[in-house]
XYZ file of N, CA and C in Angstrom:
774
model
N 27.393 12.845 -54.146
C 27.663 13.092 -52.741
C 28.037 11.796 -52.032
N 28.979 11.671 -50.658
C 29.119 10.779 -50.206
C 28.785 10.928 -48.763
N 28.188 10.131 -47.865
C 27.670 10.356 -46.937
C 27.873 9.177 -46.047
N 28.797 9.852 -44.852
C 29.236 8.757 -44.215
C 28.808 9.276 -43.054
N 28.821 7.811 -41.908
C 28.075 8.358 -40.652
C 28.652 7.529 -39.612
N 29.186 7.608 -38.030
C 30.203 7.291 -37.067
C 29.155 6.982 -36.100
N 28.967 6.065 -35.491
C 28.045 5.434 -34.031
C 28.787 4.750 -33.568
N 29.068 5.144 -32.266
C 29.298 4.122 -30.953
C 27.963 3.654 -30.183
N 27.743 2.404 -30.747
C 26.718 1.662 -30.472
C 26.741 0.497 -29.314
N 27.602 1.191 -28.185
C 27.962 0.290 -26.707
C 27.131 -0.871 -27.044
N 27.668 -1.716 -27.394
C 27.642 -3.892 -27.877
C 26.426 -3.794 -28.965
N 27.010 -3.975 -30.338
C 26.150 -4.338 -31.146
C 25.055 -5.500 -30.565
N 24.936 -6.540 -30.445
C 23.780 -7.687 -30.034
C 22.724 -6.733 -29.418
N 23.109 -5.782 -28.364
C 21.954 -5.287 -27.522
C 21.738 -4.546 -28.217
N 22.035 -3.683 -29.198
C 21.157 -2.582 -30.340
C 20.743 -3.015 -31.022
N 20.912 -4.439 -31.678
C 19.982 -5.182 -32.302
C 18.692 -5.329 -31.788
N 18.854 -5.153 -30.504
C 17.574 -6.049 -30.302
C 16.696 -4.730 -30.197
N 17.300 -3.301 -30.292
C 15.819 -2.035 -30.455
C 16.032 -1.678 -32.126
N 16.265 -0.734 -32.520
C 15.777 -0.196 -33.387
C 17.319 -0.167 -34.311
N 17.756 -0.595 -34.455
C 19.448 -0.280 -34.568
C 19.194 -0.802 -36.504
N 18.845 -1.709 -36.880
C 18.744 -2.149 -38.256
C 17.304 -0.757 -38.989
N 16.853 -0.521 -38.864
C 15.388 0.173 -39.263
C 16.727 1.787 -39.246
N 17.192 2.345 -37.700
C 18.132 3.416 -38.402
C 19.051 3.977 -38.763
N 19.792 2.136 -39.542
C 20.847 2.171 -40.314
C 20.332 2.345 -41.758
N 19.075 1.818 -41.661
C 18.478 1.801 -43.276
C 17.717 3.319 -43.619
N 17.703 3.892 -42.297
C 17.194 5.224 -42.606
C 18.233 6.230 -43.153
N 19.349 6.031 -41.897
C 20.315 6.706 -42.625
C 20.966 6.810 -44.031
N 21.108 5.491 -44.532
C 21.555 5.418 -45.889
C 22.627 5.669 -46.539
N 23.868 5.484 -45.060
C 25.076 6.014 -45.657
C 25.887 5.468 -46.693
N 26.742 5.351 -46.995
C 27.569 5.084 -48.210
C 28.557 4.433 -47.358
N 28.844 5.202 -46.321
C 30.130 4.269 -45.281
C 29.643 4.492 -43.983
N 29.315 3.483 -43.213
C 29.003 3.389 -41.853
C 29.683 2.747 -41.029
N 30.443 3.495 -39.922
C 31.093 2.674 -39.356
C 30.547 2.591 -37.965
N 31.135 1.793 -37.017
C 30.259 1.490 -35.890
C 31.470 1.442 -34.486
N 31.734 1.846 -33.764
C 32.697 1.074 -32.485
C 32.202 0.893 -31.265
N 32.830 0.179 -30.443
C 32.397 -0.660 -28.923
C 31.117 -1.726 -29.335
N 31.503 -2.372 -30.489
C 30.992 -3.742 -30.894
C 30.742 -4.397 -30.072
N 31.663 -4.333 -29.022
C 32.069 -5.368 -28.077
C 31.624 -7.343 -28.103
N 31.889 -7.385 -29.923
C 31.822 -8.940 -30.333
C 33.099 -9.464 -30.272
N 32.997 -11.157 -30.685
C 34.293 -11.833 -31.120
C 33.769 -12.882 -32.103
N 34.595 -12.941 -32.970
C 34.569 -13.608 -34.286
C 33.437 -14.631 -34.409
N 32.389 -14.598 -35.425
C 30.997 -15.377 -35.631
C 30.577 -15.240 -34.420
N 29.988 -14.217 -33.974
C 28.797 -13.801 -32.981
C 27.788 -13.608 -33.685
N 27.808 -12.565 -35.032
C 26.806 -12.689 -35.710
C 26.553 -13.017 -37.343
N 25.984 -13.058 -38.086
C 26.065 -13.822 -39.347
C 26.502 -12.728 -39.796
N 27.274 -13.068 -41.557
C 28.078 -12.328 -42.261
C 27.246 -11.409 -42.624
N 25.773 -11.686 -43.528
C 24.970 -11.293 -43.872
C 24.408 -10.561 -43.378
N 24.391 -9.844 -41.994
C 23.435 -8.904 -41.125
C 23.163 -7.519 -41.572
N 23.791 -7.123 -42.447
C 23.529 -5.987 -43.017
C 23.515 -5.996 -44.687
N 22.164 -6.182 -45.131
C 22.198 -6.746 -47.056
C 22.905 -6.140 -47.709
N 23.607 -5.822 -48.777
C 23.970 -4.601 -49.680
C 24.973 -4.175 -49.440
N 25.983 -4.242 -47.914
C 27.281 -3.805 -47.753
C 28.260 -4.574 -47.702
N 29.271 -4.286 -47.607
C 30.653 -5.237 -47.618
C 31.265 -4.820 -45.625
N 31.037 -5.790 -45.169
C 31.374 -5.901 -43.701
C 32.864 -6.253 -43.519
N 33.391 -5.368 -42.656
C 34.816 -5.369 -41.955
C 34.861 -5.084 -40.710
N 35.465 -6.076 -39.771
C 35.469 -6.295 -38.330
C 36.644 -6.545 -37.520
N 36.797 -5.745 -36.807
C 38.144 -5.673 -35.681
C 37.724 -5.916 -34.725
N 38.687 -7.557 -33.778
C 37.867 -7.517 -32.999
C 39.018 -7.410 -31.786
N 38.603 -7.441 -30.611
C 39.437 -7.345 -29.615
C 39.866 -8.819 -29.224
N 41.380 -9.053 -29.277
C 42.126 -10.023 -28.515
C 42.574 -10.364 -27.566
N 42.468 -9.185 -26.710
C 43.057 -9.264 -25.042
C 42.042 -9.622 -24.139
N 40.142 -9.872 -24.540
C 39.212 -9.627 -23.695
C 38.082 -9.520 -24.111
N 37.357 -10.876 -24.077
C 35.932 -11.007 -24.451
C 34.888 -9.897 -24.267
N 34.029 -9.526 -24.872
C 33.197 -8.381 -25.278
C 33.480 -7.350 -24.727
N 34.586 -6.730 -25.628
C 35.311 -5.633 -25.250
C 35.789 -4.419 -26.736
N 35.772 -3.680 -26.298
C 35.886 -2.571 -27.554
C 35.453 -3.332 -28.991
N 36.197 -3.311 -29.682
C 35.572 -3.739 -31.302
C 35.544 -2.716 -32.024
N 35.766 -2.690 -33.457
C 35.011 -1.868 -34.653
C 34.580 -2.400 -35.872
N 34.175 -1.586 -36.706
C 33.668 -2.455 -37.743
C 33.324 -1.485 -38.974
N 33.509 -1.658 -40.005
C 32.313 -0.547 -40.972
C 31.917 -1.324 -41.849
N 30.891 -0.641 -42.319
C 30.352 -1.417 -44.093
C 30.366 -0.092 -44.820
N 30.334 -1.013 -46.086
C 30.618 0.101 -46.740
C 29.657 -0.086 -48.176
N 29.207 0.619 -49.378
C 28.745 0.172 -49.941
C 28.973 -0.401 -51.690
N 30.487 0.187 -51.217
C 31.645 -0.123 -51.950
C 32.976 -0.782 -51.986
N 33.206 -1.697 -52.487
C 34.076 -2.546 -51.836
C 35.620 -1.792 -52.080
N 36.151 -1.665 -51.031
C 37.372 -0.597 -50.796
C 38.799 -1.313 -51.571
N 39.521 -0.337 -51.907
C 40.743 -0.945 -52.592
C 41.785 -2.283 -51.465
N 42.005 -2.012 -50.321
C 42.095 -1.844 -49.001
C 42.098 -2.258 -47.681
N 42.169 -2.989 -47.321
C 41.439 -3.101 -45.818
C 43.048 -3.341 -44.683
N 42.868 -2.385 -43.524
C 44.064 -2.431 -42.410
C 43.294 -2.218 -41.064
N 43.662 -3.724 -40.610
C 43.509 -3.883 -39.065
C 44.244 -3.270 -38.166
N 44.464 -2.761 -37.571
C 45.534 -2.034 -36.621
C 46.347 -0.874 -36.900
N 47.652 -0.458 -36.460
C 48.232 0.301 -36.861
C 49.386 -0.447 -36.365
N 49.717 -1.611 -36.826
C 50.816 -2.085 -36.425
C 51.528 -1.618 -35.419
N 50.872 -1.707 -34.022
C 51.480 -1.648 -32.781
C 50.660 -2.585 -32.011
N 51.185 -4.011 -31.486
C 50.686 -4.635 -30.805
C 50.399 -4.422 -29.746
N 50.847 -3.477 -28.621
C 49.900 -2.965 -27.531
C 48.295 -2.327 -28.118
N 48.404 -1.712 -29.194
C 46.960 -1.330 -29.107
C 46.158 -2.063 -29.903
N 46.560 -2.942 -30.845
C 45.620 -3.593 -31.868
C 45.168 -4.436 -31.445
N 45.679 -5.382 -30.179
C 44.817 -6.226 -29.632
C 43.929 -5.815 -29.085
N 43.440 -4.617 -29.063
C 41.722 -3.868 -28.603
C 40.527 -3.714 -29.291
N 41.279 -4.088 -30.862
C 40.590 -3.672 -32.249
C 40.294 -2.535 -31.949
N 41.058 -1.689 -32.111
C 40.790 -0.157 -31.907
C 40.636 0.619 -32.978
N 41.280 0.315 -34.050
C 41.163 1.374 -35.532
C 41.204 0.687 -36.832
N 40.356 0.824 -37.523
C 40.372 -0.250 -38.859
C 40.226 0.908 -39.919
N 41.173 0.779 -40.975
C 41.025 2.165 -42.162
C 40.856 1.090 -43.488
N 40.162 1.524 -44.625
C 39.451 1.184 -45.724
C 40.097 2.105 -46.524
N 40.559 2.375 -47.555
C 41.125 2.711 -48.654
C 40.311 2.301 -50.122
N 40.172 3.799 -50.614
C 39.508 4.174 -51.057
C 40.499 4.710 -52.595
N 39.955 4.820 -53.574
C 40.854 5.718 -54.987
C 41.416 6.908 -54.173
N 40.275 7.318 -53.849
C 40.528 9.271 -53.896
C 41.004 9.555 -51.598
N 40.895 8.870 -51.168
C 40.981 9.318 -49.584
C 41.318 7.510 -49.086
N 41.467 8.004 -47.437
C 41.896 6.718 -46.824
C 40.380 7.180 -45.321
N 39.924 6.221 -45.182
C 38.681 6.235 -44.242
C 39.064 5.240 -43.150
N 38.844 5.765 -41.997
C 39.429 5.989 -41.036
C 38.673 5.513 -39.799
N 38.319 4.543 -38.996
C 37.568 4.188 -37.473
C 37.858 3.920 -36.283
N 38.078 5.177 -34.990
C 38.519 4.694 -34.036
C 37.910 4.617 -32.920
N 38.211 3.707 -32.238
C 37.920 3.662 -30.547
C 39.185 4.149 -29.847
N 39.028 5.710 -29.266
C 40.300 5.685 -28.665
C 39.854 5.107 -27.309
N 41.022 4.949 -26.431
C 40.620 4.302 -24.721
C 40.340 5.513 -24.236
N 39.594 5.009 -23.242
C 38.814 5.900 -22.126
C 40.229 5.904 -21.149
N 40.392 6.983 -20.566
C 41.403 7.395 -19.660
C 41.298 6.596 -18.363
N 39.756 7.038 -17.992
C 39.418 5.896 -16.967
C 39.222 6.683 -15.388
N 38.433 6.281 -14.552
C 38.698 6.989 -13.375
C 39.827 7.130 -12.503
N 39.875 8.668 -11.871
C 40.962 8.582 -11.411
C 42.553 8.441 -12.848
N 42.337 8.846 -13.928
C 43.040 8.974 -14.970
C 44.139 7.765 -15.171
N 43.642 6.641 -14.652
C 44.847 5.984 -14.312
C 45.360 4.799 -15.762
N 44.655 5.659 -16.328
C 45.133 4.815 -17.929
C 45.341 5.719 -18.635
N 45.787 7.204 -18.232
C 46.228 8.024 -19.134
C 47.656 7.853 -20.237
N 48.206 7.271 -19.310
C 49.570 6.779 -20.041
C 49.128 6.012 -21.035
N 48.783 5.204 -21.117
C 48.192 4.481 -22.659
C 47.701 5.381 -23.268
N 46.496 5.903 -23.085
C 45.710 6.843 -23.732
C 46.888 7.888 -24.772
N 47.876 8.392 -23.744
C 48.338 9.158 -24.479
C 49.329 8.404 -25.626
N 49.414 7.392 -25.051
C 50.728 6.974 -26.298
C 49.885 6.187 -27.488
N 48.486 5.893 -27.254
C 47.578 6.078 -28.646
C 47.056 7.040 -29.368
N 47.488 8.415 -28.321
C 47.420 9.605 -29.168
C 48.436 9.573 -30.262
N 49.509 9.339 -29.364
C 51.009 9.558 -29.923
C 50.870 8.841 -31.472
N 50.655 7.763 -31.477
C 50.883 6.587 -32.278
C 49.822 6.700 -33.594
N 48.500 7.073 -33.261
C 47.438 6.937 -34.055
C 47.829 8.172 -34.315
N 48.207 9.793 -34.194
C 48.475 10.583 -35.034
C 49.614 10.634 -36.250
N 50.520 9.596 -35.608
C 51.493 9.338 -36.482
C 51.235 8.565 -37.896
N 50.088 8.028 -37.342
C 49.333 6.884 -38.131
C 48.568 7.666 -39.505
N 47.189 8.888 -38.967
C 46.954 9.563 -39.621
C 48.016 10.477 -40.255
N 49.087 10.587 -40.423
C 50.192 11.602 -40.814
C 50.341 10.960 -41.877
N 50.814 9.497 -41.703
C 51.672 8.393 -42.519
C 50.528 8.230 -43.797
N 49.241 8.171 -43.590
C 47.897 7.616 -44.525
C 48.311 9.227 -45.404
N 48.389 10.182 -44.830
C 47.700 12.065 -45.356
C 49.092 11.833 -46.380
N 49.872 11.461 -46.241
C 50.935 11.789 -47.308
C 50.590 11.444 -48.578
N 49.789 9.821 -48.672
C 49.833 9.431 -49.750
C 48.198 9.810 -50.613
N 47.258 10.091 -49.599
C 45.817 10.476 -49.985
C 44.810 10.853 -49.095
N 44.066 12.133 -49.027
C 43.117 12.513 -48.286
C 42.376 11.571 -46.969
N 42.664 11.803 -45.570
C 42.053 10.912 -44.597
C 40.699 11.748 -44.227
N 39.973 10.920 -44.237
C 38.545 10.731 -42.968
C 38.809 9.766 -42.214
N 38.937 10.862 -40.725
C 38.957 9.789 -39.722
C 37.876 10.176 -38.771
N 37.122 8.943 -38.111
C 35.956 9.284 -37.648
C 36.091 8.117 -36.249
N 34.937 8.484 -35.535
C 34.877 7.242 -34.035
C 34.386 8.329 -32.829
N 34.175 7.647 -31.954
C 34.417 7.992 -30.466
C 35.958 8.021 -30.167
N 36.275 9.439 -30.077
C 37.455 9.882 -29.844
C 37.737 10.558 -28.270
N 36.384 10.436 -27.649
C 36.818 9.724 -25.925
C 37.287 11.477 -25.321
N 37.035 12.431 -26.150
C 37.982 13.414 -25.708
C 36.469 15.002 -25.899
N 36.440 15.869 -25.066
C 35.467 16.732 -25.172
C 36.723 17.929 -25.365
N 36.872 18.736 -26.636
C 37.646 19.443 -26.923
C 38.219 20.671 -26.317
N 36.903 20.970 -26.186
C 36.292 22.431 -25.596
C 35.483 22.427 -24.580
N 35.394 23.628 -24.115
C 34.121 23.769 -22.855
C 33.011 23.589 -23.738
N 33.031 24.431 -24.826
C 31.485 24.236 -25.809
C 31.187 22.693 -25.803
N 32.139 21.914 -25.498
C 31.501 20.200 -26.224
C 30.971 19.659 -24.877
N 31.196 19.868 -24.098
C 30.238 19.566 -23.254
C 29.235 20.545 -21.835
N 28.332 19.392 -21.332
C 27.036 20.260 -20.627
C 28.193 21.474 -19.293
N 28.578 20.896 -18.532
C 29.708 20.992 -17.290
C 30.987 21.175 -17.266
N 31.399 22.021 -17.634
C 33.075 21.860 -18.227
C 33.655 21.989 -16.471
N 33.401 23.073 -16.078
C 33.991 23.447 -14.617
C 33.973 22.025 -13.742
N 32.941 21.289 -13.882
C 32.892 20.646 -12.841
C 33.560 19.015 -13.755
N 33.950 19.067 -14.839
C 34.779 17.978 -15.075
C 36.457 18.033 -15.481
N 36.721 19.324 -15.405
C 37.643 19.700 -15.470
C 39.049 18.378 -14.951
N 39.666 17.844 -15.642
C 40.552 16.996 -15.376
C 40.111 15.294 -14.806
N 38.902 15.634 -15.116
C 38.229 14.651 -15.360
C 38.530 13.195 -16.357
N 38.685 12.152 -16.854
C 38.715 11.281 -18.113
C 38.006 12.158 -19.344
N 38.486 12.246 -20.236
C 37.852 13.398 -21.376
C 37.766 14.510 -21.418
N 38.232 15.270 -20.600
C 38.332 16.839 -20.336
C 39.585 16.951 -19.723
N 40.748 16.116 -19.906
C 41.641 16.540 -18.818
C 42.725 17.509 -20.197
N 43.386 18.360 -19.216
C 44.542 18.946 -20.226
C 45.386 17.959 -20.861
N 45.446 16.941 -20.554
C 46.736 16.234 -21.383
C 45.722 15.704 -22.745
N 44.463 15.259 -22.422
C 43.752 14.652 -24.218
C 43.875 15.693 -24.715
N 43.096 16.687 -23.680
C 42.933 17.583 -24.803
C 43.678 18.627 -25.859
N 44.517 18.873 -25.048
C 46.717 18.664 -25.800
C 46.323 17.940 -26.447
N 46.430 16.709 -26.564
C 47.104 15.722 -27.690
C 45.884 15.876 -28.629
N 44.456 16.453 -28.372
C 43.763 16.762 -29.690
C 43.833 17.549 -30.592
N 44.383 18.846 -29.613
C 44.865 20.243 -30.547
C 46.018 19.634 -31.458
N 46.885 18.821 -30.413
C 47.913 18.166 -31.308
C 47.742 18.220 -33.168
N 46.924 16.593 -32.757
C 46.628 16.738 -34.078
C 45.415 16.816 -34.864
N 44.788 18.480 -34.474
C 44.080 19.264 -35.293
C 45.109 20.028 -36.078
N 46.102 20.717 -35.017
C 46.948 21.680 -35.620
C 48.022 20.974 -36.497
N 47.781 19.505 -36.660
C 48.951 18.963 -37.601
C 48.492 18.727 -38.967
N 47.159 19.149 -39.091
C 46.314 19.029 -40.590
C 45.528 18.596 -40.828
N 44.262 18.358 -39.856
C 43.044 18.062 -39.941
C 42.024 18.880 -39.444
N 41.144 18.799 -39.649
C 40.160 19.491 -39.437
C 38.450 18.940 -38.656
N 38.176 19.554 -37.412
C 36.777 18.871 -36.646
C 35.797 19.181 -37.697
N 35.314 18.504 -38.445
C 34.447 18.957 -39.194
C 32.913 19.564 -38.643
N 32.487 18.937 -37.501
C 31.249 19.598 -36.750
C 31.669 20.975 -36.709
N 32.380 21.353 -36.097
C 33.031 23.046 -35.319
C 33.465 23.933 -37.094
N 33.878 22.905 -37.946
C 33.640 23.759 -39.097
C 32.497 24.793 -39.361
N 31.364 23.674 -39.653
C 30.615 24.283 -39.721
C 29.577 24.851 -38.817
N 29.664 24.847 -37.696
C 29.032 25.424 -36.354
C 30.268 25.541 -35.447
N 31.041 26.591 -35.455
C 32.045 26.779 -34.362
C 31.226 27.183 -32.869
N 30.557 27.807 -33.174
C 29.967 28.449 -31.984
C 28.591 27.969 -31.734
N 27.902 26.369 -31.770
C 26.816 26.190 -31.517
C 26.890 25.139 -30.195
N 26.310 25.730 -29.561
C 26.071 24.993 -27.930
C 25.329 24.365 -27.977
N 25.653 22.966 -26.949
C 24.435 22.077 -26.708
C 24.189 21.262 -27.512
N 25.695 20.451 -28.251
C 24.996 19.976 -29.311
C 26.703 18.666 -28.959
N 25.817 17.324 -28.125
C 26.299 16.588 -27.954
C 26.125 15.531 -28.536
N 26.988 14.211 -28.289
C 26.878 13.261 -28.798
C 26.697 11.848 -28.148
N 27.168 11.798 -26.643
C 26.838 10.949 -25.914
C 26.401 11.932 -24.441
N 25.787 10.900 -23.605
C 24.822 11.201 -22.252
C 25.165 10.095 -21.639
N 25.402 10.743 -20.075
C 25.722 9.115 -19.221
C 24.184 8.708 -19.228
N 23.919 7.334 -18.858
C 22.873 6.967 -18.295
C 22.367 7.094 -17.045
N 22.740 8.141 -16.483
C 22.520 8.418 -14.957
C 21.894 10.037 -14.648
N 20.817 9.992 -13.767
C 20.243 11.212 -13.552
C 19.306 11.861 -14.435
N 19.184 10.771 -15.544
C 18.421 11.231 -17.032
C 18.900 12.383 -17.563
N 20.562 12.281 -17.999
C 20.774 12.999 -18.832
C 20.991 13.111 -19.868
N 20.220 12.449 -20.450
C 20.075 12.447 -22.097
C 18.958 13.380 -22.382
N 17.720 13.247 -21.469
C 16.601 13.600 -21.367
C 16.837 15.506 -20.764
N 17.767 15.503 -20.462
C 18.150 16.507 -20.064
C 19.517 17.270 -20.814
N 19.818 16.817 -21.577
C 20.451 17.049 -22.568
C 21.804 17.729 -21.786
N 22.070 16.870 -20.828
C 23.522 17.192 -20.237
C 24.376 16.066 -20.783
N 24.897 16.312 -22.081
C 26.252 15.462 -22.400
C 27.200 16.196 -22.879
N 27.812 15.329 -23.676
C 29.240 15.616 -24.159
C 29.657 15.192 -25.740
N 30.473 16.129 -25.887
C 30.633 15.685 -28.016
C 31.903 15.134 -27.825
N 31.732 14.061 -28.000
C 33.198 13.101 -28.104
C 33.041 11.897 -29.455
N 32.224 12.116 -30.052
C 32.399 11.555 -31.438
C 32.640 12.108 -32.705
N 32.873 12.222 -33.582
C 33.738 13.154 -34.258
C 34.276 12.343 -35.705
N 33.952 13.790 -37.009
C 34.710 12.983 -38.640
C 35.686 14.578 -38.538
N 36.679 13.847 -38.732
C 37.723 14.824 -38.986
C 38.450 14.585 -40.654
N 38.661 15.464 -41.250
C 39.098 15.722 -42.355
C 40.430 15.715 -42.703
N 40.969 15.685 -43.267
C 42.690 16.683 -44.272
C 42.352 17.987 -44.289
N 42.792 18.656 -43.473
C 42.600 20.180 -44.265
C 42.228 20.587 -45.473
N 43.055 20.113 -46.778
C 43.202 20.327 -47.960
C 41.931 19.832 -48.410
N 40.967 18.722 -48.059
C 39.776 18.773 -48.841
C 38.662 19.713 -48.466
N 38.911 20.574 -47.460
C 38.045 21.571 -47.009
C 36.837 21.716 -47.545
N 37.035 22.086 -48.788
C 36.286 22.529 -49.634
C 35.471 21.325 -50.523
N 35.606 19.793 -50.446
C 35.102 19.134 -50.270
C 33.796 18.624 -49.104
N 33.626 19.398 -48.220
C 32.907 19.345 -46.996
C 31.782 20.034 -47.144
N 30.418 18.753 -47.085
C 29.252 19.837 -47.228
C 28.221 19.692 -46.441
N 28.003 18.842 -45.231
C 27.622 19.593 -44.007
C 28.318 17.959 -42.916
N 27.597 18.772 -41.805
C 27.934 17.614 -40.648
C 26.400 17.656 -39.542
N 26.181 16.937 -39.417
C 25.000 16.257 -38.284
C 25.118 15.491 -37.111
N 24.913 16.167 -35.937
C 24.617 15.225 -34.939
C 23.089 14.590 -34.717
N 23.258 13.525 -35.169
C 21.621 13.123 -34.758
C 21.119 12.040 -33.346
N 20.745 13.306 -33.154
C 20.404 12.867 -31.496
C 19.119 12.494 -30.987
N 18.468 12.257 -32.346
C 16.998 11.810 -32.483
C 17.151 10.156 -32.417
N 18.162 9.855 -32.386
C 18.509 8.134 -33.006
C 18.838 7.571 -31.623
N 17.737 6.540 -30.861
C 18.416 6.176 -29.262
C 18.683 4.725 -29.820
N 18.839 4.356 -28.509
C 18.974 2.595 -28.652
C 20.694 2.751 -27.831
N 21.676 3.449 -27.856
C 23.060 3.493 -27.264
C 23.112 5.075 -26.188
N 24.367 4.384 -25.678
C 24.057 6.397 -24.673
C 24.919 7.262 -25.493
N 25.677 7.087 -26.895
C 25.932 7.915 -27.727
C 25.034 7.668 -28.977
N 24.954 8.555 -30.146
C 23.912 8.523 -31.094
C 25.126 8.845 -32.317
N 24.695 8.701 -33.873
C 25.535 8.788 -34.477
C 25.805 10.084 -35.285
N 26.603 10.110 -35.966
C 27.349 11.766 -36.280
C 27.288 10.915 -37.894
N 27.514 12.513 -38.748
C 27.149 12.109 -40.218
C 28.142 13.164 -40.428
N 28.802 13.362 -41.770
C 29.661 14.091 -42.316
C 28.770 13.275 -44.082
N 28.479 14.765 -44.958
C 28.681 14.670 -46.624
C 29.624 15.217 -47.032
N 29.916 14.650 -48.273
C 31.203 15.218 -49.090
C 30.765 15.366 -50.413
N 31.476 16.138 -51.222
C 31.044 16.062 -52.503
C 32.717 15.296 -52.768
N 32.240 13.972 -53.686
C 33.227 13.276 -53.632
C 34.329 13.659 -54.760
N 33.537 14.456 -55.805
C 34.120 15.162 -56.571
C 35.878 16.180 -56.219
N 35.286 16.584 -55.693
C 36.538 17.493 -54.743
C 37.222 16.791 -54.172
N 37.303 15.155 -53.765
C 38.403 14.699 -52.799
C 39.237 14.290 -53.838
N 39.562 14.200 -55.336
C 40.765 13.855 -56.095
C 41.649 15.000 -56.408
């Protein structure tokens, strides 16, 4: 089995300092990736995580700002910083690892922003990063995973009515998500729970709604269609604090991805 797991851990340094090492070692994934690092190059030692092979994107336009990163516990055939478009790679927005059998996949998409006024970017990293996942699916099975900034459905989050066109609920992400679901991937959560409510992934920090379990599912492992049947469950674990999102798990039987 392979067991990979997606956290947006808003600035690694400050999750260090709660519980963030104790439930990475609980989890035990095979590939862990992490985004909104918000580091820059030797902030922290190479060594911070024993046993994995560390890869780090960092942002160039703007000190402690987005970031990604994964380890892995296998050292990948592989490694691609960006998607060769210099408007967005200076954000460190997506880093993919290549693998024999699949291409693994980490993004930070941008937040739209209040008042939507960064939708235009937003969308042309839809544009670009689906083209991206298209270009990887030709040659071998993608997992792509991250805070994907986007609540799909009314089911993915607490309030749909009242965020309606909101940053993350507006019709244009959420277009460009159907986009590319319907171009050959698959939400793997909604696979296997299409119809389960209440089952988010981040909470603002305001009004105690975490504690109240008013959030939103905007983190997300999406598949290739074609390994479908490779897919053997998905987890939100919302037992795991320390960030105002918690991390998402996808297993595979790795068998099935060749």
């Amino acid at each position: 089995m392979l067991k990979l797991i997606s956290f947006n851990v808003n600035g690694l340094r400050a999750i260090l300092k709660k519980d963030f090492l104790r439930d990475f070692q609980s989890l035990d994934a095979d590939i862990f990736a992490i985004q909104e690092t918000k580091l820059q190059a030797n902030q922290l030692p190479e060594d911070l995580i024993p046993n994995y092979h560390a890869y780090w994107f960092y942002s160039t336009v703007k000190k402690g700002y987005s970031g990604t990163a994964v380890f892995s516990k296998t050292e990948p055939l592989s490694i691609k910083y960006g998607i060769d478009d210099l408007a967005i790679d200076g954000e460190g927005r997506v880093l993919t690892l290549e693998y024999p059998t699949f291409y693994f996949v980490t993004a930070y998409v941008p937040n739209a922003q209040a008042g939507l006024k960064r939708i235009d970017f937003r969308l042309e990293f839809e544009a670009k990063f689906r083209q991206y996942l298209h270009t990887l699916d030709a040659k071998k099975p993608v997992l792509a995973c991250g805070d994907l900034n986007v609540a799909h459905n009314e089911i993915d989050l607490a309030n749909p009515e009242d965020n309606h066109e909101n940053p993350g609920f507006s019709d244009a992400e959420r277009g460009a998500f159907d986009e590319l679901l319907q171009s050959g991937f698959i939400d793997t959560f909604r696979y296997f729970y299409p119809d389960l409510q209440d089952a988010y992934s981040w909470w603002s920090y305001r009004t105690r709604a975490r504690e109240r379990n008013v959030g939103w599912r905007i983190d997300y492992f999406l598949a290739s269609k074609r390994i479908d049947t490779a897919l053997q469950s998905a987890t939100i674990h919302n037992e795991i604090m320390g960030s105002d999102h918690c991390p998402v798990e996808l297993v595979l039987d790795e068998m099935k991805l060749s």
